[in-house]
Coordinates of N, CA and C in Angstrom, one line a residue:
M1 N 30.0 1.0 17.9 CA 29.6 2.1 17.0 C 29.1 1.5 15.7
S2 N 27.9 1.9 15.2 CA 27.5 1.3 13.9 C 28.3 1.9 12.8
S3 N 28.2 1.2 11.6 CA 29.0 1.7 10.5 C 28.6 3.1 10.0
R4 N 27.3 3.4 10.2 CA 26.9 4.7 9.7 C 27.4 5.8 10.6
E5 N 27.7 5.5 11.9 CA 28.3 6.6 12.7 C 29.7 7.0 12.3
K6 N 30.3 6.1 11.5 CA 31.6 6.4 11.0 C 31.6 7.1 9.6
H7 N 30.4 7.3 9.0 CA 30.3 8.0 7.8 C 30.6 9.5 8.0
L8 N 31.1 10.1 6.9 CA 31.4 11.5 6.9 C 30.2 12.4 6.7
V9 N 30.1 13.5 7.3 CA 29.1 14.5 7.1 C 29.8 15.8 6.7
E10 N 29.0 16.7 6.1 CA 29.6 18.0 5.7 C 29.3 19.1 6.7
L11 N 30.4 19.7 7.3 CA 30.2 20.8 8.2 C 29.9 22.1 7.4
V12 N 29.0 22.9 8.0 CA 28.5 24.1 7.3 C 28.4 25.2 8.3
D13 N 28.4 26.5 7.7 CA 28.0 27.6 8.6 C 26.5 27.8 8.6
E14 N 26.0 28.8 9.2 CA 24.6 29.0 9.3 C 23.9 29.5 8.0
T15 N 24.7 29.8 7.0 CA 24.2 30.1 5.7 C 24.2 28.8 4.8
G16 N 24.7 27.7 5.3 CA 24.8 26.5 4.5 C 26.1 26.3 3.7
K17 N 27.0 27.2 3.9 CA 28.3 27.1 3.2 C 29.2 26.1 3.8
A18 N 29.7 25.1 3.0 CA 30.5 24.0 3.6 C 31.9 24.6 3.9
H19 N 32.4 24.0 5.0 CA 33.8 24.4 5.4 C 34.6 23.3 6.0
G20 N 34.1 22.0 5.8 CA 34.9 20.9 6.3 C 34.0 19.7 6.4
E21 N 34.6 18.7 7.1 CA 33.8 17.4 7.3 C 34.3 16.7 8.5
T22 N 33.4 15.9 9.1 CA 33.7 15.0 10.2 C 32.8 13.8 10.2
T23 N 33.0 12.9 11.2 CA 32.1 11.7 11.2 C 30.8 12.1 11.8
V24 N 29.8 11.2 11.5 CA 28.5 11.4 12.1 C 28.6 11.4 13.7
A25 N 29.4 10.4 14.2 CA 29.5 10.3 15.6 C 30.1 11.6 16.2
A26 N 31.2 12.1 15.6 CA 31.8 13.3 16.2 C 30.9 14.5 16.1
A27 N 30.1 14.7 15.0 CA 29.2 15.8 14.8 C 28.1 15.9 15.9
H28 N 27.8 14.7 16.4 CA 26.7 14.6 17.4 C 27.1 14.5 18.8
Q29 N 28.4 14.7 19.1 CA 28.9 14.7 20.5 C 28.8 16.2 21.0
P30 N 28.4 16.4 22.2 CA 28.3 17.7 22.8 C 29.6 18.5 22.6
P31 N 29.6 19.8 22.3 CA 28.4 20.6 22.1 C 27.8 20.6 20.7
G32 N 28.2 19.7 19.9 CA 27.6 19.5 18.5 C 28.4 20.4 17.5
Q33 N 28.4 19.9 16.3 CA 29.0 20.7 15.2 C 27.9 20.8 14.1
L34 N 27.7 22.1 13.7 CA 26.7 22.3 12.7 C 27.0 21.6 11.3
H35 N 26.1 20.8 10.9 CA 26.4 20.0 9.6 C 25.1 19.9 8.8
R36 N 25.3 19.5 7.6 CA 24.2 19.4 6.6 C 23.4 18.1 6.9
A37 N 22.0 18.2 6.8 CA 21.2 17.1 7.0 C 19.9 17.3 6.2
F38 N 19.1 16.2 6.1 CA 17.8 16.3 5.4 C 16.8 15.6 6.2
S39 N 15.5 16.1 6.0 CA 14.4 15.4 6.6 C 13.3 15.2 5.5
V40 N 12.9 14.0 5.3 CA 12.0 13.6 4.2 C 10.6 13.4 4.8
L41 N 9.6 14.0 4.2 CA 8.2 13.6 4.5 C 7.5 13.1 3.3
L42 N 7.2 11.8 3.3 CA 6.4 11.2 2.2 C 5.0 11.6 2.4
V43 N 4.4 12.0 1.2 CA 3.0 12.5 1.3 C 2.2 11.7 0.2
D44 N 1.0 11.2 0.7 CA 0.2 10.4 -0.3 C -0.7 11.4 -1.0
P45 N -1.5 10.9 -2.0 CA -2.4 11.8 -2.8 C -3.4 12.5 -2.0
D46 N -3.8 11.9 -0.8 CA -4.8 12.6 0.1 C -4.2 13.6 1.0
G47 N -2.8 13.8 1.0 CA -2.2 14.8 1.8 C -1.7 14.2 3.2
Q48 N -1.9 12.9 3.4 CA -1.4 12.3 4.6 C 0.1 12.1 4.5
V49 N 0.8 12.2 5.7 CA 2.2 12.1 5.7 C 2.6 10.8 6.5
L50 N 3.6 10.2 6.0 CA 4.1 9.0 6.7 C 5.1 9.3 7.8
L51 N 4.8 8.8 9.0 CA 5.6 9.0 10.2 C 6.3 7.6 10.5
Q52 N 7.5 7.7 11.1 CA 8.1 6.5 11.6 C 8.4 6.7 13.1
R53 N 8.3 5.6 13.8 CA 8.8 5.6 15.2 C 10.2 5.1 15.2
R54 N 11.1 5.9 15.7 CA 12.5 5.5 15.6 C 12.8 4.3 16.5
A55 N 13.7 3.4 16.0 CA 14.0 2.2 16.7 C 14.7 2.5 18.0
A56 N 14.6 1.5 18.9 CA 15.1 1.7 20.3 C 16.7 1.8 20.3
V57 N 17.3 1.3 19.2 CA 18.8 1.4 19.1 C 19.3 2.7 18.6
K58 N 18.5 3.6 18.2 CA 18.9 4.9 17.7 C 19.7 5.6 18.7
T59 N 20.8 6.3 18.3 CA 21.6 7.0 19.2 C 21.1 8.4 19.6
R60 N 20.1 8.9 18.8 CA 19.4 10.2 19.1 C 17.9 10.0 19.1
F61 N 17.3 10.3 20.2 CA 15.8 10.3 20.3 C 15.2 9.0 19.9
P62 N 15.7 7.9 20.5 CA 15.0 6.6 20.2 C 13.6 6.5 20.7
L63 N 12.8 5.8 19.9 CA 11.4 5.5 20.2 C 10.5 6.7 20.2
R64 N 11.0 7.8 19.6 CA 10.2 9.0 19.3 C 9.6 8.9 17.9
W65 N 8.4 9.4 17.7 CA 7.8 9.5 16.4 C 8.5 10.7 15.6
A66 N 8.8 10.4 14.4 CA 9.5 11.4 13.6 C 9.0 11.4 12.1
N67 N 9.5 12.2 11.3 CA 9.1 12.2 9.9 C 9.5 10.9 9.2
S68 N 9.2 10.8 7.9 CA 9.4 9.5 7.2 C 10.8 9.0 7.3
C69 N 11.8 9.9 7.1 CA 13.2 9.5 7.0 C 14.1 10.7 7.2
C70 N 15.2 10.5 7.9 CA 16.2 11.6 8.1 C 17.6 11.0 7.7
G71 N 18.5 11.9 7.5 CA 19.9 11.5 7.2 C 20.8 12.6 6.9
H72 N 22.0 12.3 6.5 CA 23.0 13.3 6.1 C 23.6 12.9 4.8
P73 N 23.7 13.9 3.9 CA 24.4 13.6 2.6 C 25.9 13.5 3.0
Q74 N 26.6 12.6 2.4 CA 28.0 12.5 2.5 C 28.7 13.6 1.7
P75 N 29.9 14.1 2.0 CA 30.5 15.2 1.2 C 30.5 14.8 -0.3
G76 N 29.9 15.8 -1.1 CA 29.9 15.6 -2.5 C 28.6 14.8 -3.0
E77 N 27.8 14.3 -2.1 CA 26.6 13.6 -2.5 C 25.4 14.5 -2.5
S78 N 24.6 14.4 -3.6 CA 23.4 15.3 -3.7 C 22.4 14.9 -2.7
L79 N 21.5 15.9 -2.4 CA 20.4 15.6 -1.4 C 19.5 14.5 -1.9
A80 N 19.1 14.6 -3.2 CA 18.2 13.6 -3.8 C 18.8 12.2 -3.7
E81 N 20.1 12.1 -4.0 CA 20.7 10.8 -3.9 C 20.8 10.2 -2.5
A82 N 21.2 11.1 -1.6 CA 21.3 10.7 -0.2 C 19.9 10.3 0.4
A83 N 18.9 11.2 0.1 CA 17.6 10.9 0.7 C 16.9 9.6 0.1
N84 N 17.1 9.4 -1.2 CA 16.6 8.1 -1.7 C 17.3 6.9 -1.2
R85 N 18.6 7.1 -1.0 CA 19.4 6.0 -0.4 C 18.8 5.7 1.0
R86 N 18.6 6.7 1.8 CA 18.1 6.4 3.2 C 16.6 5.9 3.2
L87 N 15.8 6.4 2.2 CA 14.4 5.9 2.1 C 14.5 4.4 1.8
S88 N 15.4 4.0 1.0 CA 15.5 2.5 0.7 C 16.0 1.8 1.9
E89 N 17.0 2.3 2.6 CA 17.6 1.6 3.7 C 16.7 1.5 4.9
E90 N 16.0 2.6 5.2 CA 15.1 2.6 6.4 C 13.7 2.0 6.1
L91 N 13.2 2.3 4.9 CA 11.8 2.0 4.7 C 11.5 1.0 3.6
G92 N 12.6 0.7 2.8 CA 12.4 -0.2 1.6 C 11.6 0.5 0.6
A93 N 11.6 1.9 0.6 CA 10.8 2.7 -0.3 C 11.7 3.4 -1.4
G94 N 11.0 3.9 -2.4 CA 11.6 4.7 -3.4 C 12.2 3.9 -4.6
P95 N 12.9 4.7 -5.4 CA 13.1 6.1 -5.4 C 11.9 6.9 -5.6
V96 N 11.8 8.1 -5.1 CA 10.7 9.0 -5.2 C 11.1 10.4 -5.7
E97 N 10.2 11.1 -6.3 CA 10.5 12.5 -6.7 C 10.5 13.3 -5.4
L98 N 11.5 14.2 -5.2 CA 11.7 15.0 -4.0 C 11.7 16.5 -4.4
T99 N 11.0 17.3 -3.5 CA 11.0 18.7 -3.7 C 11.4 19.3 -2.4
E100 N 12.4 20.2 -2.4 CA 12.8 20.9 -1.2 C 11.8 22.0 -0.9
V101 N 11.2 22.0 0.4 CA 10.2 23.0 0.7 C 10.7 23.9 1.8
G102 N 11.9 23.8 2.2 CA 12.4 24.8 3.2 C 13.7 24.3 3.8
V103 N 14.4 25.2 4.5 CA 15.6 24.9 5.2 C 15.6 25.6 6.5
Y104 N 16.1 25.0 7.6 CA 16.3 25.7 8.8 C 17.3 25.0 9.7
V105 N 17.8 25.8 10.6 CA 18.9 25.4 11.5 C 18.2 25.1 12.9
Y106 N 18.5 23.9 13.5 CA 18.0 23.6 14.8 C 19.0 23.0 15.6
Y107 N 18.8 23.0 16.9 CA 19.6 22.4 17.9 C 18.8 21.7 19.0
A108 N 19.2 20.5 19.4 CA 18.4 19.8 20.4 C 19.4 18.8 21.1
E109 N 19.3 18.7 22.4 CA 20.1 17.7 23.1 C 19.2 16.6 23.6
D110 N 19.6 15.3 23.4 CA 18.8 14.2 23.9 C 19.2 13.9 25.3
P111 N 18.3 14.1 26.3 CA 18.6 13.8 27.7 C 18.9 12.3 27.9
A112 N 18.3 11.4 27.1 CA 18.5 10.0 27.3 C 19.8 9.5 26.9
T113 N 20.4 10.0 25.8 CA 21.6 9.5 25.3 C 22.8 10.4 25.4
G114 N 22.5 11.7 25.7 CA 23.6 12.7 25.7 C 24.1 13.2 24.4
R115 N 23.5 12.7 23.3 CA 23.9 13.2 22.0 C 23.2 14.5 21.6
V116 N 23.8 15.1 20.6 CA 23.3 16.5 20.2 C 22.9 16.5 18.7
E117 N 21.8 17.1 18.4 CA 21.5 17.4 17.0 C 21.7 18.9 16.8
F118 N 22.6 19.3 15.9 CA 22.9 20.7 15.5 C 23.0 20.7 14.0
E119 N 21.9 20.9 13.3 CA 21.8 20.6 11.9 C 21.3 21.8 11.0
Y120 N 21.8 21.9 9.9 CA 21.3 22.7 8.8 C 20.4 21.8 7.9
D121 N 19.1 21.8 8.2 CA 18.2 20.8 7.7 C 17.5 21.2 6.5
H122 N 17.6 20.4 5.4 CA 16.9 20.6 4.2 C 15.6 19.7 4.3
V123 N 14.4 20.3 4.3 CA 13.2 19.6 4.4 C 12.7 19.2 3.0
L124 N 12.5 17.9 2.7 CA 12.2 17.4 1.4 C 10.8 16.7 1.4
R125 N 10.0 17.1 0.5 CA 8.7 16.4 0.3 C 8.9 15.4 -0.8
G126 N 8.4 14.2 -0.5 CA 8.4 13.1 -1.4 C 7.0 12.6 -1.8
E127 N 6.7 12.4 -3.0 CA 5.4 11.9 -3.4 C 5.3 10.4 -3.3
F128 N 4.4 9.9 -2.5 CA 4.2 8.5 -2.3 C 3.0 8.0 -3.0
L129 N 3.2 7.0 -3.9 CA 2.1 6.5 -4.7 C 1.4 5.4 -4.0
P130 N 0.1 5.3 -4.1 CA -0.7 4.2 -3.5 C -0.2 2.9 -4.0
G131 N 0.0 1.9 -3.1 CA 0.5 0.6 -3.6 C 2.0 0.5 -3.6
A132 N 2.7 1.6 -3.4 CA 4.2 1.4 -3.4 C 4.6 0.6 -2.2
P133 N 5.6 -0.2 -2.3 CA 6.0 -1.0 -1.2 C 6.6 -0.3 0.0
L134 N 6.4 -0.7 1.2 CA 7.1 -0.2 2.4 C 7.6 -1.4 3.2
L135 N 8.8 -1.6 3.3 CA 9.4 -2.7 4.1 C 10.4 -2.1 5.1
P136 N 9.9 -1.6 6.2 CA 10.8 -0.9 7.2 C 11.8 -1.9 7.8
D137 N 13.0 -1.4 7.9 CA 14.1 -2.1 8.6 C 13.9 -2.0 10.1
Q138 N 13.7 -3.2 10.8 CA 13.4 -3.1 12.2 C 14.6 -2.6 13.0
D139 N 15.8 -2.6 12.5 CA 16.9 -2.0 13.2 C 16.9 -0.4 13.1
E140 N 16.0 0.1 12.2 CA 15.9 1.6 12.0 C 14.6 2.1 12.5
V141 N 13.5 1.3 12.3 CA 12.2 1.8 12.4 C 11.4 0.8 13.3
A142 N 10.8 1.3 14.4 CA 10.0 0.5 15.3 C 8.6 0.2 14.7
E143 N 8.0 1.3 14.1 CA 6.7 1.2 13.5 C 6.4 2.4 12.6
V144 N 5.4 2.3 11.8 CA 5.0 3.5 10.9 C 3.5 3.7 11.0
R145 N 3.1 4.9 10.7 CA 1.7 5.3 10.6 C 1.6 6.5 9.7
W146 N 0.3 6.7 9.2 CA 0.0 7.8 8.4 C -0.7 8.9 9.3
A147 N -0.5 10.1 9.0 CA -1.1 11.2 9.8 C -1.5 12.4 9.0
D148 N -2.5 13.1 9.4 CA -2.9 14.4 8.8 C -1.9 15.4 9.3
P149 N -1.2 16.1 8.5 CA -0.2 17.1 9.0 C -0.7 18.2 9.8
T150 N -1.9 18.7 9.5 CA -2.5 19.8 10.3 C -2.9 19.2 11.7
A151 N -3.5 18.1 11.8 CA -3.8 17.4 13.1 C -2.5 17.1 13.8
L152 N -1.5 16.8 13.1 CA -0.2 16.4 13.7 C 0.4 17.6 14.5
E153 N 0.2 18.8 13.9 CA 0.7 20.0 14.6 C 0.1 20.2 15.9
A154 N -1.2 19.9 16.0 CA -1.9 20.0 17.3 C -1.5 18.9 18.2
E155 N -1.2 17.7 17.8 CA -0.7 16.6 18.6 C 0.6 17.0 19.2
L156 N 1.5 17.6 18.4 CA 2.8 18.0 18.9 C 2.7 18.9 20.1
K157 N 1.8 19.8 20.1 CA 1.6 20.7 21.2 C 1.1 20.1 22.4
L158 N 0.2 19.1 22.2 CA -0.4 18.4 23.4 C 0.5 17.3 24.0
D159 N 1.4 16.7 23.2 CA 2.2 15.6 23.7 C 3.6 15.6 23.0
P160 N 4.3 16.7 23.2 CA 5.6 16.8 22.5 C 6.6 15.7 22.9
R161 N 6.5 15.1 24.0 CA 7.5 14.1 24.4 C 7.4 12.8 23.6
S162 N 6.3 12.6 22.9 CA 6.2 11.4 22.1 C 6.9 11.6 20.7
Y163 N 7.3 12.8 20.4 CA 7.8 13.1 19.1 C 9.3 13.6 19.2
A164 N 10.0 13.3 18.1 CA 11.3 13.9 17.9 C 11.2 15.4 17.9
P165 N 12.2 16.1 18.6 CA 12.0 17.6 18.7 C 12.1 18.3 17.4
W166 N 12.6 17.7 16.3 CA 12.7 18.4 15.0 C 11.4 18.3 14.2
L167 N 10.4 17.4 14.6 CA 9.3 17.1 13.7 C 8.4 18.4 13.5
G168 N 8.2 19.2 14.5 CA 7.4 20.4 14.4 C 7.9 21.3 13.3
G169 N 9.2 21.5 13.3 CA 9.8 22.4 12.2 C 9.6 21.8 10.9
V170 N 9.8 20.5 10.7 CA 9.6 19.8 9.4 C 8.2 19.9 8.9
V171 N 7.2 19.7 9.8 CA 5.8 19.8 9.4 C 5.5 21.3 9.0
N172 N 6.0 22.2 9.8 CA 5.8 23.6 9.5 C 6.3 24.0 8.1
R173 N 7.5 23.5 7.7 CA 8.0 23.8 6.4 C 7.1 23.1 5.3
L174 N 6.6 21.9 5.6 CA 5.7 21.3 4.6 C 4.4 22.0 4.4
L175 N 3.8 22.5 5.5 CA 2.5 23.2 5.4 C 2.7 24.6 4.9
R176 N 3.8 25.2 5.1 CA 4.0 26.7 4.8 C 5.3 26.9 4.0
P177 N 5.4 26.3 2.9 CA 6.7 26.4 2.1 C 7.0 27.8 1.7
A178 N 5.9 28.6 1.5 CA 6.2 30.0 1.0 C 6.9 30.8 2.1
E179 N 6.8 30.4 3.3 CA 7.4 31.2 4.4 C 8.8 30.7 4.7
S180 N 9.2 29.6 4.0 CA 10.5 29.0 4.2 C 11.5 29.5 3.2
T181 N 12.6 30.1 3.7 CA 13.6 30.6 2.8 C 14.9 29.8 3.0
S182 N 15.7 29.6 2.0 CA 17.0 28.9 2.1 C 17.9 29.6 3.1
G183 N 18.4 28.8 4.1 CA 19.3 29.4 5.1 C 18.6 30.0 6.2
A184 N 17.3 29.9 6.3 CA 16.5 30.6 7.4 C 16.7 29.8 8.6
T185 N 16.8 30.5 9.7 CA 16.9 29.8 11.0 C 15.5 29.6 11.5
G186 N 15.3 28.4 12.0 CA 13.9 27.9 12.4 C 13.5 28.6 13.6
P187 N 12.2 28.6 13.9 CA 11.6 29.3 15.0 C 12.1 28.7 16.4
A188 N 12.6 27.5 16.3 CA 12.9 26.8 17.6 C 14.4 26.7 17.8
M189 N 15.2 27.6 17.1 CA 16.6 27.6 17.2 C 17.0 27.8 18.7
T190 N 17.8 26.9 19.3 CA 18.2 27.0 20.7 C 19.7 27.0 20.8
P191 N 20.3 27.8 21.5 CA 21.8 27.8 21.5 C 22.4 26.6 22.2
P192 N 23.6 26.2 21.9 CA 24.3 25.1 22.6 C 24.3 25.4 24.1
G193 N 24.0 24.3 24.8 CA 24.0 24.4 26.3 C 22.5 24.3 26.8
S194 N 21.5 24.5 25.9 CA 20.2 24.3 26.3 C 19.8 22.8 26.1
S195 N 19.1 22.3 27.0 CA 18.7 20.8 27.0 C 17.4 20.7 26.2
A196 N 17.1 19.4 25.9 CA 15.9 19.1 25.2 C 14.7 19.3 26.0
D197 N 14.9 19.7 27.3 CA 13.8 20.0 28.2 C 13.4 21.5 27.9
D198 N 14.2 22.2 27.2 CA 14.0 23.7 27.0 C 13.2 23.9 25.7
T199 N 13.4 25.1 25.2 CA 12.6 25.6 24.1 C 12.6 24.7 22.9
A200 N 13.8 24.1 22.5 CA 13.8 23.3 21.3 C 12.8 22.1 21.3
E201 N 12.7 21.5 22.5 CA 11.8 20.4 22.6 C 10.4 20.8 22.7
R202 N 10.1 21.8 23.6 CA 8.7 22.2 23.8 C 8.1 22.7 22.6
S203 N 8.8 23.4 21.7 CA 8.2 24.0 20.5 C 8.3 23.2 19.3
G204 N 9.0 22.1 19.4 CA 9.0 21.1 18.3 C 10.0 21.4 17.2
G205 N 10.9 22.3 17.4 CA 12.0 22.5 16.4 C 13.0 21.4 16.4
R206 N 13.3 20.9 15.2 CA 14.1 19.6 15.2 C 15.3 19.7 16.0

């Protein structure tokens, strides 16, 4: 077990209210425990978003394309602090200015590893400046690429198995922040017991 699997995460209800804590590893064991998480999309001045392909050693959805960076704030840690910490650890990037563009709850099971994602996900937009350094950690990130977010939505529908099942919901919040309300349940919310072969994966909800 990696050291990060032993870190604590904040357990929450579906309104985002905290009610306890557990380890990363325990939160992602079936049937999953709803906990606070964040998803960062770095956006350049032309509106392109940075994607990362998750490393093969990841315990959830390895080798899938996902948003720039994901993670969990530890109990008592602010979202901005946690997100910039993970941007530094995964991509050698940051710190960057972050704006929350939406929140949603999602559930997905990884058929390859048996782990579960059941998260109250804060979607954060980060402004990426041209020329800023990117030094991906090969233990975290297999490769990176830039993509147009509107075109990416179409790609997700055509080839969902190449992407992490949460990416569609993250991109949706980025493109339509006015439709995102704090505590809102995402369109791809799937109840425990459904596999990643079901609605959560097909529709792209994280």
